[in-house]
Coordinates of C-alpha atoms and ligand atoms in Angstrom, one line a residue:
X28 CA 102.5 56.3 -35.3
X29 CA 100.0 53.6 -34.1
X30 CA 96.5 54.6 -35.0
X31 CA 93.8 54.1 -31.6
X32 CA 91.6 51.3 -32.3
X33 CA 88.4 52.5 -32.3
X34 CA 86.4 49.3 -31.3
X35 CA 82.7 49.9 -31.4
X36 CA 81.6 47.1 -29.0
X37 CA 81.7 49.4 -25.4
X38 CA 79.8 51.9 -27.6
X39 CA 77.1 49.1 -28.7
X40 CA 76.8 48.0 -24.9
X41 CA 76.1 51.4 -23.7
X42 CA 73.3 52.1 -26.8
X43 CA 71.9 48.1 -26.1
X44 CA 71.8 48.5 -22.2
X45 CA 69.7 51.8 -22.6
X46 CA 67.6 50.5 -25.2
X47 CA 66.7 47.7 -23.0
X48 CA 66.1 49.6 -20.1
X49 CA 63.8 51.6 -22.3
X50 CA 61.9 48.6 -23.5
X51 CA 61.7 47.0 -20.4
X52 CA 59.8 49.8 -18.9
X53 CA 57.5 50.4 -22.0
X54 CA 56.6 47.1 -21.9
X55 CA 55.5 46.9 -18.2
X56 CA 53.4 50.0 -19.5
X57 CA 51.6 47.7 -22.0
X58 CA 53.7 48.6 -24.9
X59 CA 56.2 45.7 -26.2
X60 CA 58.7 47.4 -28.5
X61 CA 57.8 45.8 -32.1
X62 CA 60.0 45.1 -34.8
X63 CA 58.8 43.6 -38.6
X64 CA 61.7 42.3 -40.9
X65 CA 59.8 41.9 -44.3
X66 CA 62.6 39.5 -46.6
X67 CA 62.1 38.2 -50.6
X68 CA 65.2 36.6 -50.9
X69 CA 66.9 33.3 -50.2
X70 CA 70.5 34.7 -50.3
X71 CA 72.1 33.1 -47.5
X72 CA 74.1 36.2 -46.0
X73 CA 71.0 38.1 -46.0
X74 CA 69.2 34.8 -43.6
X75 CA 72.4 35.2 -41.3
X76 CA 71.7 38.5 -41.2
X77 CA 68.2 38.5 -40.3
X78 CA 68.6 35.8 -37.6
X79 CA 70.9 38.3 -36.2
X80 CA 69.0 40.8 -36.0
X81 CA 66.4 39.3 -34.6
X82 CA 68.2 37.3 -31.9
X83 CA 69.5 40.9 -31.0
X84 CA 66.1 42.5 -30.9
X85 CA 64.8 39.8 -28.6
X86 CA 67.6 40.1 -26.2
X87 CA 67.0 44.0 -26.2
X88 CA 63.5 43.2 -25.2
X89 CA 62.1 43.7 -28.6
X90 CA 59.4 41.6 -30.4
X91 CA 60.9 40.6 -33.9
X92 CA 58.9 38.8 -36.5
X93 CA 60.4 37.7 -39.8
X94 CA 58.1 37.9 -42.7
X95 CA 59.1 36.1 -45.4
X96 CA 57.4 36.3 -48.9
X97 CA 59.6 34.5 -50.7
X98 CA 62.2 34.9 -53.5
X99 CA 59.4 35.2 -56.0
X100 CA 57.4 37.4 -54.4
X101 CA 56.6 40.8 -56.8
X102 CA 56.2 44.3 -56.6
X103 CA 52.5 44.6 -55.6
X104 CA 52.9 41.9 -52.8
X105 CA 56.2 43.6 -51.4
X106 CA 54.1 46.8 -51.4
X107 CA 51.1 45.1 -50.4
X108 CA 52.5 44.0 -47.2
X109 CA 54.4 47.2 -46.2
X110 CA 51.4 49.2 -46.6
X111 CA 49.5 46.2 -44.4
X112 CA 52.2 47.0 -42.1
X113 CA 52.2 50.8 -42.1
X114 CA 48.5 50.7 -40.7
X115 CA 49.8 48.8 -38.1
X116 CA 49.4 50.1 -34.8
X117 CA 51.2 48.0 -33.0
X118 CA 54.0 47.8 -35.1
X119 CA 57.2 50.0 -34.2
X120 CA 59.8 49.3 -36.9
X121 CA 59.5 47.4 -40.3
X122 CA 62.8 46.4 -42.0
X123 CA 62.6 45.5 -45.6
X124 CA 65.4 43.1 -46.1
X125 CA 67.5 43.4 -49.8
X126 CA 68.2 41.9 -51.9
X127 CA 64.8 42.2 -53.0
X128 CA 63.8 39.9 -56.1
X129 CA 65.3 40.7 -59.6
X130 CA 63.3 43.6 -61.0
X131 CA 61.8 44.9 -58.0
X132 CA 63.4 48.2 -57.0
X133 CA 64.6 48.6 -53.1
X134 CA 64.0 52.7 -53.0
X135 CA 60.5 51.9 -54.8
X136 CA 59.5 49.6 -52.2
X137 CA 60.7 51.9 -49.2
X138 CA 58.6 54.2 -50.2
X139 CA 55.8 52.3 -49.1
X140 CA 57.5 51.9 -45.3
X141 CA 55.9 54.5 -43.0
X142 CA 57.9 57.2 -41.7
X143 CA 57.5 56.5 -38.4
X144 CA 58.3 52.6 -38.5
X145 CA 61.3 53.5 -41.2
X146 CA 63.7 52.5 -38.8
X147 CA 66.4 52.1 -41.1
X148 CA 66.2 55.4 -42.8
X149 CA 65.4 53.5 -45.9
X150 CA 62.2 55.0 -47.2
X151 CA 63.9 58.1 -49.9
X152 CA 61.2 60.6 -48.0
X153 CA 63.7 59.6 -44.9
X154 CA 66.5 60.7 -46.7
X155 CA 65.1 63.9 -47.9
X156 CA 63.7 64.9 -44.5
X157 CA 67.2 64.3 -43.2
X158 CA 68.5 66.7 -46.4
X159 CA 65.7 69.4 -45.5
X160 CA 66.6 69.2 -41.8
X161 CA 63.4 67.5 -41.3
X162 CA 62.5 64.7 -38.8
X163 CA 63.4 60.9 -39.8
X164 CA 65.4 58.1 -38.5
X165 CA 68.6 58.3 -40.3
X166 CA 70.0 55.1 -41.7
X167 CA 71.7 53.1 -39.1
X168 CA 74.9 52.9 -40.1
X169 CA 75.9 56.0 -41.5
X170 CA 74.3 57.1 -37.3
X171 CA 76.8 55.0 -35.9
X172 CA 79.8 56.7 -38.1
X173 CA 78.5 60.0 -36.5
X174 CA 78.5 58.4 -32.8
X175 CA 81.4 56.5 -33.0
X176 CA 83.2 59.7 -33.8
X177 CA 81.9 61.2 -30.9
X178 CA 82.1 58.7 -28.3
X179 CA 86.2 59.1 -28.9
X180 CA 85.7 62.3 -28.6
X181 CA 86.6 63.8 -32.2
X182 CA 85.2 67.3 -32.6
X183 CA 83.3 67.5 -35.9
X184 CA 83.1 70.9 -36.5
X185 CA 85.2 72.4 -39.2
X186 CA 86.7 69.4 -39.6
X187 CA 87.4 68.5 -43.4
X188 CA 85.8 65.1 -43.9
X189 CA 85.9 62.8 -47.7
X190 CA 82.8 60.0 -47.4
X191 CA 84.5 57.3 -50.0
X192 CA 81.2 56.3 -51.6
X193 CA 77.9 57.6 -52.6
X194 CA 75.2 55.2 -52.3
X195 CA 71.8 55.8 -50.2
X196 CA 72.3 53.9 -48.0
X197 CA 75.4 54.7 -46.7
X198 CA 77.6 57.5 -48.4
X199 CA 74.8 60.2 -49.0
X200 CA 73.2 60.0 -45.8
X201 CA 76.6 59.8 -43.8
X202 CA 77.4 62.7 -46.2
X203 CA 74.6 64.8 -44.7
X204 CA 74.7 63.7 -40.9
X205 CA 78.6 65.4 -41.2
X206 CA 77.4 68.5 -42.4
X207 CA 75.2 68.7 -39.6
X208 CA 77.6 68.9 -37.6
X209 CA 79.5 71.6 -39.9
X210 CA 82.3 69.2 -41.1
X211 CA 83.4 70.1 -44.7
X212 CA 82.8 67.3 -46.4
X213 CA 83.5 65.8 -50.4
X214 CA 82.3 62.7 -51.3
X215 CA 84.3 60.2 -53.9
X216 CA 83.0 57.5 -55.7
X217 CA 84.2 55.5 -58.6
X218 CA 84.4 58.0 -60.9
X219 CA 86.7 60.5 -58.6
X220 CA 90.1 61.0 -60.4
X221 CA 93.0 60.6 -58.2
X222 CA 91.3 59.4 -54.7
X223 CA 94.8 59.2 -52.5
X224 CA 94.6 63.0 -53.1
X225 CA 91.2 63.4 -52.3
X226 CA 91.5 61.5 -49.0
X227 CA 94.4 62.9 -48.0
X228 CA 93.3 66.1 -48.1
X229 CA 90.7 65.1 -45.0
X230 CA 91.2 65.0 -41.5
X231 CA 88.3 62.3 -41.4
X232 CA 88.3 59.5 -44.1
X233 CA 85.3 57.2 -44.5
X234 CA 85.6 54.0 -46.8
X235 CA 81.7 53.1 -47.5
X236 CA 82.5 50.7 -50.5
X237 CA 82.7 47.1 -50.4
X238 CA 86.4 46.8 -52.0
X239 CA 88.8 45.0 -50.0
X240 CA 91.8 46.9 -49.1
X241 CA 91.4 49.6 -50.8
X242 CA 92.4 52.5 -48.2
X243 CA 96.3 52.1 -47.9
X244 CA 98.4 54.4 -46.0
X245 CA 98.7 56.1 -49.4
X246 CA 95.0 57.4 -49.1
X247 CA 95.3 58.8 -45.7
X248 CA 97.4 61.5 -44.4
X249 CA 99.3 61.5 -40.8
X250 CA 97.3 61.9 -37.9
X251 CA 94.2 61.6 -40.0
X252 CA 90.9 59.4 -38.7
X253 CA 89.9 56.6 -40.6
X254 CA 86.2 54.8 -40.5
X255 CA 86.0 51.4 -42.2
X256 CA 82.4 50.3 -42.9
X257 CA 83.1 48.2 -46.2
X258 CA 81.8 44.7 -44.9
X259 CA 84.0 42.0 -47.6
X260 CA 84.8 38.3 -46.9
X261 CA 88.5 37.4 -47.6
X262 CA 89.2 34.3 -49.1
X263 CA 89.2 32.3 -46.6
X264 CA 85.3 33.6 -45.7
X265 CA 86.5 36.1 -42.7
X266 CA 85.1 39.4 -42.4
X267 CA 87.5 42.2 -43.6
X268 CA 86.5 46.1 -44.7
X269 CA 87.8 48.2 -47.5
X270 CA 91.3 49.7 -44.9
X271 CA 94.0 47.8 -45.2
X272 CA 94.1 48.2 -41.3
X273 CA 98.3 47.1 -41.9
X274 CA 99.3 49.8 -43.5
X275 CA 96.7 52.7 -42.6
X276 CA 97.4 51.9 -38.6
X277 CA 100.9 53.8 -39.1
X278 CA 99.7 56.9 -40.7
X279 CA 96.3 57.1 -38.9
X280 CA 95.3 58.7 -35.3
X281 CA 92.5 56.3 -35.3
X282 CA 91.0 53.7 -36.8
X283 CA 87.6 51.7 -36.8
X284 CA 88.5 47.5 -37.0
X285 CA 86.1 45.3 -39.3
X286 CA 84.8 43.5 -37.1
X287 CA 84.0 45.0 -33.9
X288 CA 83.8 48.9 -35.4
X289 CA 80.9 50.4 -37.0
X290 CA 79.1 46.6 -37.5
X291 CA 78.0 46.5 -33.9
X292 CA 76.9 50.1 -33.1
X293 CA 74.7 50.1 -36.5
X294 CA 72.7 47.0 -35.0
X295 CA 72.4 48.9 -31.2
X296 CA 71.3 51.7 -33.1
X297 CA 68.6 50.3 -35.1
X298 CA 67.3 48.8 -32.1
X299 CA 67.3 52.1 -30.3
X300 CA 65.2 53.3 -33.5
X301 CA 62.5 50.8 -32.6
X302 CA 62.7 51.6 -29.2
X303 CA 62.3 55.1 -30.0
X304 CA 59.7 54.5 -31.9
X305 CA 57.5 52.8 -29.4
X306 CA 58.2 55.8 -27.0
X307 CA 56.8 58.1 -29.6
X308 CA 54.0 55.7 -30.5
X309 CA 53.7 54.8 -26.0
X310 CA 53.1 58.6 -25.4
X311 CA 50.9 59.9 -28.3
Ligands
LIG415 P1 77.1 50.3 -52.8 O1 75.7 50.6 -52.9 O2 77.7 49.2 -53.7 O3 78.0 51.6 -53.1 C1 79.4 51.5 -53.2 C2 79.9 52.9 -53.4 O4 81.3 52.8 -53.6 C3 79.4 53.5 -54.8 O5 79.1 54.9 -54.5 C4 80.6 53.4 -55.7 O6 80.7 54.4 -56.6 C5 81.7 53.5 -54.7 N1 82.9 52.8 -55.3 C6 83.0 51.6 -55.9 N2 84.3 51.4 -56.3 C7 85.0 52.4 -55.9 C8 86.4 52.8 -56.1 N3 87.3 51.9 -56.6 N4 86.8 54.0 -55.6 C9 85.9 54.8 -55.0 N5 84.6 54.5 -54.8 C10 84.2 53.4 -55.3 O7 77.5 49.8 -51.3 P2 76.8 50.3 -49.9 O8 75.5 49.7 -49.7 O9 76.9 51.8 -49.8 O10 77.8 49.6 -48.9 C11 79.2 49.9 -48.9 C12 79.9 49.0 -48.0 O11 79.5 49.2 -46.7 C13 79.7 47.5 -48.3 O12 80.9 46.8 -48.0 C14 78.6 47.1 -47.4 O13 78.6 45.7 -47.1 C15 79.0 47.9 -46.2 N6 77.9 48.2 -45.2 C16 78.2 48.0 -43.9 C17 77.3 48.2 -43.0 C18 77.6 48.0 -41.5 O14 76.7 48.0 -40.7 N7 78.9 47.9 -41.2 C19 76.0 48.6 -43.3 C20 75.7 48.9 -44.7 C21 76.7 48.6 -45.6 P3 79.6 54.7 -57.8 O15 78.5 55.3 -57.2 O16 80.4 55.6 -58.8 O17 79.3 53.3 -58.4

């Protein structure tokens, strides 16, 4: 077998070209979609990141500002300036960029992100509204798992899923959006004894690690669906995620390449949060 490739860029066009259309009209309405990135860091992936972003908001027809408060910035300012933000009318989404200076705790900080701008799901009261089956943006990538899935046309329902990590960012949340749509899901994590037979026991396998190569074809069993949203750099610097897409691609039915799977579709989908956002904010 030959697993599908299940390339998340036509799915990313469709989201982006929707989310434009949105803004576009919003903004001839007198409201310009508005997104704050709040950064304390000088790590240079995160400054790639965030000119990404923002390059990718402005294109969508989304105003992007880049606060930066520098890698020694503390607690009170970090909060000070999200809670500046969170009274912010015209603000639509605030992103608070990590890794946040040593000491200062990300969920902490989150917490002072208001619900209705927390367009990255980041804020914990996110993640428990999401638990309760309350309203909150869900974080974006563990969304674009979910759509992914169903752009290809997979079938949650009953469907025995295993989420390979357990953070809050990714693995929890991703956790939760499954059972919502009444897979059976297990998580695994570091601790999990014997992972090959964990995975292989799901239909749907999800790596959400940051370990290079570390679903083989011995983790995943025949016909099985594979989602790689480890983000690694190889040695030689390139972009790789935690399948080894070699080995896994003659077991799988599908899976997700690194780059060009869940990457793209995470960053439509935030967008589509601000966007969202606005509307709400536009009509109320
Ligand atoms: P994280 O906070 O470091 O969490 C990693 C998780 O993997 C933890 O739950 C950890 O278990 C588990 N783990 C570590 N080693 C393991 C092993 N050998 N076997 C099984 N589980 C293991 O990372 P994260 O923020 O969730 O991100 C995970 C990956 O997704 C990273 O590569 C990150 O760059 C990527 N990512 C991609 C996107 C995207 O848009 N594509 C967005 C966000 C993150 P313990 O809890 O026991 O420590």
């Amino acid at each position: 077998m030959t697993a599908e490739v299940l390339s998340g860029k036509e799915l990313a066009a469709e989201i982006r070209a929707e989310a434009t259309d949105k803004a576009q009209r919003l903004a001839a309405e007198g409201t310009v979609p508005t997104l704050v990135v709040v950064t304390a860091t000088d790590d240079e992936g995160s400054a790639w990141y965030v000119s990404s972003i923002k390059k990718a908001a402005e294109k969508t027809g989304i105003a992007c500002e880049v606060r930066d408060l520098g890698q020694d910035a503390d607690r009170k300012q970090i909060a000070a300036e999200l809670d500046t933000l969170a009274k912010d009318g015209t603000v639509h989404g605030v992103i608070l960029q990590t890794p946040l200076p040593k000491g200062v705790s990300a969920p902490e900080m989150a917490s002072h992100i208001a619900l209705r701008q927390d367009v990255d799901g980041a804020n914990p009261l996110s993640l428990g509204n999401l638990v309760a089956g309350l309203w909150a943006f869900p974080p974006a990538t563990a969304a674009a798992v979910i759509r992914i899935l169903k752009h290809y046309g997979f079938r949650l329902e009953g469907m025995t899923a295993a989420v390979v990590g357990r953070s809050t960012v990714v693995g929890k949340p991703l956790a939760h959006l499954l059972l919502d749509e009444n897979a059976t899901v297990t998580i695994a994590h570091s601790r999990t004894l014997d992972l090959p037979k964990v995975t292989r026991a799901a239909q749907i396998v999800v790596a959400a690690v940051g370990r290079t190569g570390l679903i083989t074809s011995e983790h995943v069993s025949p016909g099985a669906i594979v989602i790689d949203v480890g983000t690694n750099q190889d040695a030689d610097g390139n972009l790789v995620g935690d399948v080894d897409a070699v080995s896994v691609k003659t077991v799988a039915k599908g899976l997700t390449p690194v780059p060009g799977g869940v990457g793209p579709v995470t960053t439509a989908l935030l967008l589509a949060h601000v966007v969202k956002s606005a509307e709400a904010h536009h009509a109320s």
